[in-house]
Each structure stands twice: as structure tokens, then as C-alpha cells.
C-alpha positions in Angstrom: -64.9 23.5 -71.9 -62.5 25.0 -74.4 -64.1 27.2 -77.0 -63.0 27.2 -80.6 -60.0 29.5 -81.1 -59.0 29.5 -77.4 -56.5 26.7 -77.6 -53.1 28.2 -78.5 -51.9 24.8 -79.8 -54.5 25.1 -82.6 -54.2 27.7 -85.3 -56.1 28.3 -88.6 -54.7 26.7 -91.7 -53.9 28.9 -94.7 -56.9 27.6 -96.6 -60.0 25.4 -96.1 -60.8 26.5 -92.6 -59.1 23.4 -91.1 -57.1 24.0 -88.0 -53.5 22.7 -87.8 -52.0 21.5 -84.6 -48.8 23.4 -83.8 -47.3 20.6 -81.6 -47.9 18.1 -84.5 -46.2 20.5 -86.9 -43.2 20.8 -84.6 -43.0 17.0 -84.2 -42.9 16.5 -88.0 -40.3 19.3 -88.3 -38.0 17.5 -85.8 -38.4 14.2 -87.7 -37.7 15.8 -91.1 -34.7 17.7 -89.6 -33.1 14.5 -88.2 -33.9 12.5 -91.4 -32.1 15.0 -93.5 -29.1 15.4 -91.3 -25.9 13.5 -92.2 -25.0 13.0 -88.5 -26.5 12.5 -85.1 -27.6 16.0 -83.8 -27.4 17.6 -80.4 -30.3 19.3 -78.6 -28.7 22.7 -79.4 -28.5 21.8 -83.2 -32.2 20.8 -83.3 -33.4 23.8 -81.3 -31.3 26.3 -83.4 -32.0 24.6 -86.7 -35.8 24.7 -86.1 -35.8 28.0 -84.2 -37.4 26.3 -81.2 -37.1 27.1 -77.5 -34.6 24.7 -76.0 -37.2 23.4 -73.5 -39.7 22.7 -76.3 -37.1 21.0 -78.4 -36.1 18.8 -75.5 -39.7 17.8 -74.7 -40.3 16.9 -78.4 -37.1 14.9 -78.6 -37.8 13.1 -75.3 -41.3 12.1 -76.5 -40.0 10.8 -79.8 -37.3 8.8 -78.1 -39.8 7.3 -75.7 -42.0 6.3 -78.7 -39.2 4.9 -80.7 -39.3 7.4 -83.6 -35.8 8.6 -82.8 -32.8 7.2 -81.0 -30.5 8.9 -78.5 -27.0 8.0 -77.7 -25.2 8.4 -74.4 -23.6 11.7 -75.5 -27.0 13.4 -75.9 -27.2 13.2 -79.6 -30.2 12.2 -81.6 -30.9 10.4 -84.9 -33.8 8.9 -86.7 -35.2 5.7 -85.2 -36.5 2.3 -86.2 -40.2 3.3 -86.2 -39.4 6.0 -88.7 -37.6 3.4 -90.8 -40.6 1.1 -90.6 -42.9 3.8 -91.8 -40.7 4.7 -94.7 -40.3 1.0 -95.7 -44.1 0.6 -95.6 -44.5 3.6 -97.9 -42.2 2.0 -100.5 -43.6 -1.5 -100.1 -47.2 -0.2 -100.8 -46.3 2.3 -103.5 -47.9 1.3 -106.9 -45.2 2.8 -109.0 -42.5 0.9 -107.1 -44.3 -2.3 -107.4 -44.7 -1.9 -111.1 -41.2 -0.8 -111.7 -39.2 -3.2 -109.5 -39.4 -6.3 -111.7 -38.3 -4.3 -114.7 -35.5 -2.6 -112.6 -34.3 -6.1 -111.6 -34.0 -7.1 -115.3 -32.4 -3.8 -116.3 -29.9 -4.2 -113.6 -29.0 -7.7 -114.8 -28.8 -6.5 -118.4 -26.6 -3.5 -117.8 -24.7 -4.6 -114.7 -25.0 -1.0 -113.4 -26.9 0.7 -110.7 -30.6 1.5 -111.5 -32.6 4.1 -109.6 -36.3 5.0 -109.3 -37.1 8.5 -107.9 -40.0 10.9 -107.4 -40.2 14.7 -107.4 -41.0 16.2 -104.0 -40.9 20.0 -104.1 -37.6 21.0 -105.7 -35.9 17.8 -104.7 -36.1 14.2 -105.9 -36.5 11.3 -103.5 -35.1 7.9 -104.2 -37.8 5.2 -104.0 -35.8 2.1 -105.0 -32.2 1.2 -106.0 -30.7 -1.9 -107.6 -27.0 -1.8 -107.0 -24.3 -2.6 -109.6 -22.6 -5.9 -109.5 -19.2 -4.2 -109.8 -17.0 -3.3 -106.8 -17.0 0.3 -107.8 -20.7 1.0 -107.5 -23.2 3.8 -106.9 -25.3 3.5 -103.7 -28.2 5.8 -103.0 -30.5 4.5 -100.3 -34.3 4.9 -100.6 -35.4 8.1 -99.0 -32.3 10.0 -100.0 -33.0 13.5 -101.3 -31.1 15.5 -103.9 -31.7 18.8 -105.7 -33.7 18.1 -108.9 -31.6 20.5 -111.0 -28.4 18.6 -110.1 -29.5 15.1 -111.2 -30.5 13.3 -114.3 -33.6 12.0 -112.6 -34.7 15.4 -111.5 -34.0 17.0 -114.9 -35.9 14.3 -116.7 -38.9 15.1 -114.6 -38.6 18.9 -114.8 -38.3 18.7 -118.6 -41.9 17.6 -118.7 -43.1 20.9 -117.1 -43.5 24.4 -118.6 -40.6 26.6 -117.7 -42.8 29.0 -115.7 -43.8 26.1 -113.4 -40.1 24.9 -113.1 -39.0 28.4 -112.3 -41.5 28.8 -109.5 -40.7 25.3 -108.1 -37.0 25.9 -107.8 -35.3 27.9 -105.0 -34.1 31.4 -105.8 -30.5 30.2 -105.7 -29.5 26.9 -107.4 -26.9 25.5 -105.0 -24.2 23.5 -106.8 -23.2 19.9 -105.8 -20.2 19.9 -108.1 -18.5 22.3 -110.5 -20.7 20.9 -113.3 -24.1 21.6 -111.6 -26.4 24.0 -113.4 -26.6 27.2 -111.3 -27.7 29.6 -114.0 -31.4 29.6 -114.8 -31.0 30.4 -118.4 -28.6 27.5 -118.9 -30.8 25.1 -117.0 -33.8 26.2 -119.1 -31.8 25.4 -122.3 -30.8 22.1 -120.9 -34.4 21.1 -120.1 -35.4 22.0 -123.7 -32.6 19.8 -125.0 -33.9 16.9 -122.8 -37.4 17.4 -124.3 -35.9 17.2 -127.8 -33.8 14.1 -127.3 -36.2 12.2 -124.9 -33.7 11.5 -122.0 -31.7 13.4 -119.5 -27.9 13.1 -118.8 -26.2 14.0 -115.6 -22.7 15.0 -116.6 -21.1 14.6 -113.2 -23.4 17.3 -111.9 -24.2 15.5 -108.7 -21.1 13.4 -108.2 -17.7 13.8 -109.8 -16.7 10.7 -111.7 -20.3 9.6 -112.2 -22.6 9.9 -115.2 -26.3 9.2 -115.1 -28.9 8.6 -117.9 -32.6 9.1 -117.0 -36.0 8.9 -118.5 -39.3 10.3 -117.1 -42.1 7.8 -116.4 -45.3 9.2 -117.9 -47.8 7.9 -115.4 -49.1 11.4 -115.1 -48.9 14.7 -117.0 -46.6 16.2 -116.0 -44.5 13.2 -114.8 -43.5 12.8 -111.2 -41.2 9.8 -111.4 -38.1 8.9 -113.4 -35.9 5.9 -114.0 -32.1 6.1 -114.3 -28.9 4.2 -114.8 -25.8 5.5 -113.1 -22.3 4.5 -114.2 -18.7 5.6 -113.2 -17.1 7.3 -116.2 -14.2 4.8 -116.1 -16.7 2.1 -117.3 -18.5 4.3 -119.9 -16.9 2.9 -123.0 -17.8 4.5 -126.4 -20.7 2.3 -127.3 -22.3 2.0 -123.8 -24.2 5.3 -123.7 -26.4 4.3 -126.7 -27.1 0.9 -125.2 -27.9 2.3 -121.8 -30.4 4.8 -123.2 -32.0 2.2 -125.4 -32.4 -0.1 -122.5 -33.9 2.7 -120.3 -36.5 3.5 -123.1 -37.5 -0.1 -123.4 -37.8 -0.4 -119.6 -40.0 2.8 -119.4 -42.3 1.4 -122.1 -42.8 -1.8 -120.0 -43.3 0.0 -116.7 -45.8 2.6 -117.9 -47.6 0.1 -120.1 
């Protein structure tokens, strides 16, 4: 009979005395690695990216393929599978904030004719929970589950602005990687931007995530500090002089309805 502490697959957690399972941690790491990749990955990429022995990586990948969590093509490359999609869809379908926000997002999308997003803060990133796509041919598309740096998006900045700077500073990575030439990469400048957001009540993404695209966002105050935000994204070519004020006013009305 195995005595406590003798099983190498179990190791003490950092707190609480609960033991974590190393093989489970590695399995989750593989799923997260593949879900964040923008292409199907080879065994070498997975093993190198996660610092795993090649044999261990292959065993994990094979198990996940056999259980349907990832798919493998004939060239030995791996990508996230249908069971992972089902799990993600179930999360969104049963999320209370999504359920409360979706009817209002539908109306906001119809009113403005532009893409509307709902996102949640996860670490230093925001994760898209729901998207209503613009009716225009030139439209913004961000699938649920997509992750972006919080400091490079209107959604993320709206959420961060509801936190003390010390908390934000600790949350963010040491280096703020840019997505465009307009992304905030200087901490002092980002701090000033968050203070400006607090003063005016909404965030603006000035082509900081995608060139040619502006985004207006408001935090949803379900909690203090907030964890979710609502936004409207619009190509700059359709941002006529009077539209910014109308978009912000519509977002504020939508926030009141959702949170209420």
C-alpha cells in the first residue's frame, strides 16, 4: 500500500496542505498550450514549449487524442479538439453574467450596427465571453475564449481602472508587450491612462490592439473591483464625428440594464 508522500506523481501544494497531481497539471498545461497557439503544433513544439521530456509529451498527447480533447492530423501535428470546445461552450452557456448580458448585447448590436463584446479579466489578460458581430461587411470578429493583454484593450483598461494602481502593477507582467505602435508599454503612461478612465467613466482603445480599429468600453460593476466589461468596436473609417458620443451613451445605458 502506498504511503502518503511516497507517490512521485503527488506533491504538496503551496498552501492548504492539499496535494496536487503532477500528471493532471501537465495535462492541463498541454490543453492550455494548444488552446493559445495560433496553429497546429508538433510534438517537438509542445515538449519544448512546456519543458517536458519528449516521451512524456507524447504520452500526454496520445491520451488526449484518444479521449477527444485534442485532434491530430496525418502530419503529426496537434490542435484543440471537440471535447474542449464543448467544455468551453458549457462554461459560457451557464455563466450568469453572460446570460444577463446577452439580451442587452443583442439590442445594443441592433442599435449601433457594430460589434459588441463581453469579456472577463483572467490574470493579466482579458478573455472574450460573448460577441455580437457587426452587420457590416467590414467587421470585427473575436471568438469567445480569445485572450488579449488587458493593457492593450479598451475592455481590459476599463476593468483595470477599477483597481488601485498597486494591485494593477502587481497583476501585470514586468514588460508590457505591444500589439501595435499605440499600445501602452510604459507603466507611468498606463497609470495616467487608467486615472483618466476613472475620471470620464469609460475606456477607449485608440488602435492599441488592432490598427484601424477603435473600441469603447465600460466596466460592469457586479463586483468591487469589477471583473467584466462591455465594449463596442468600430473601424475608424466608420467613426463619424458624432458617433463616439452616441456609442458611449448607448454603452452606459446597456451597463445600467445589465447590472441592474
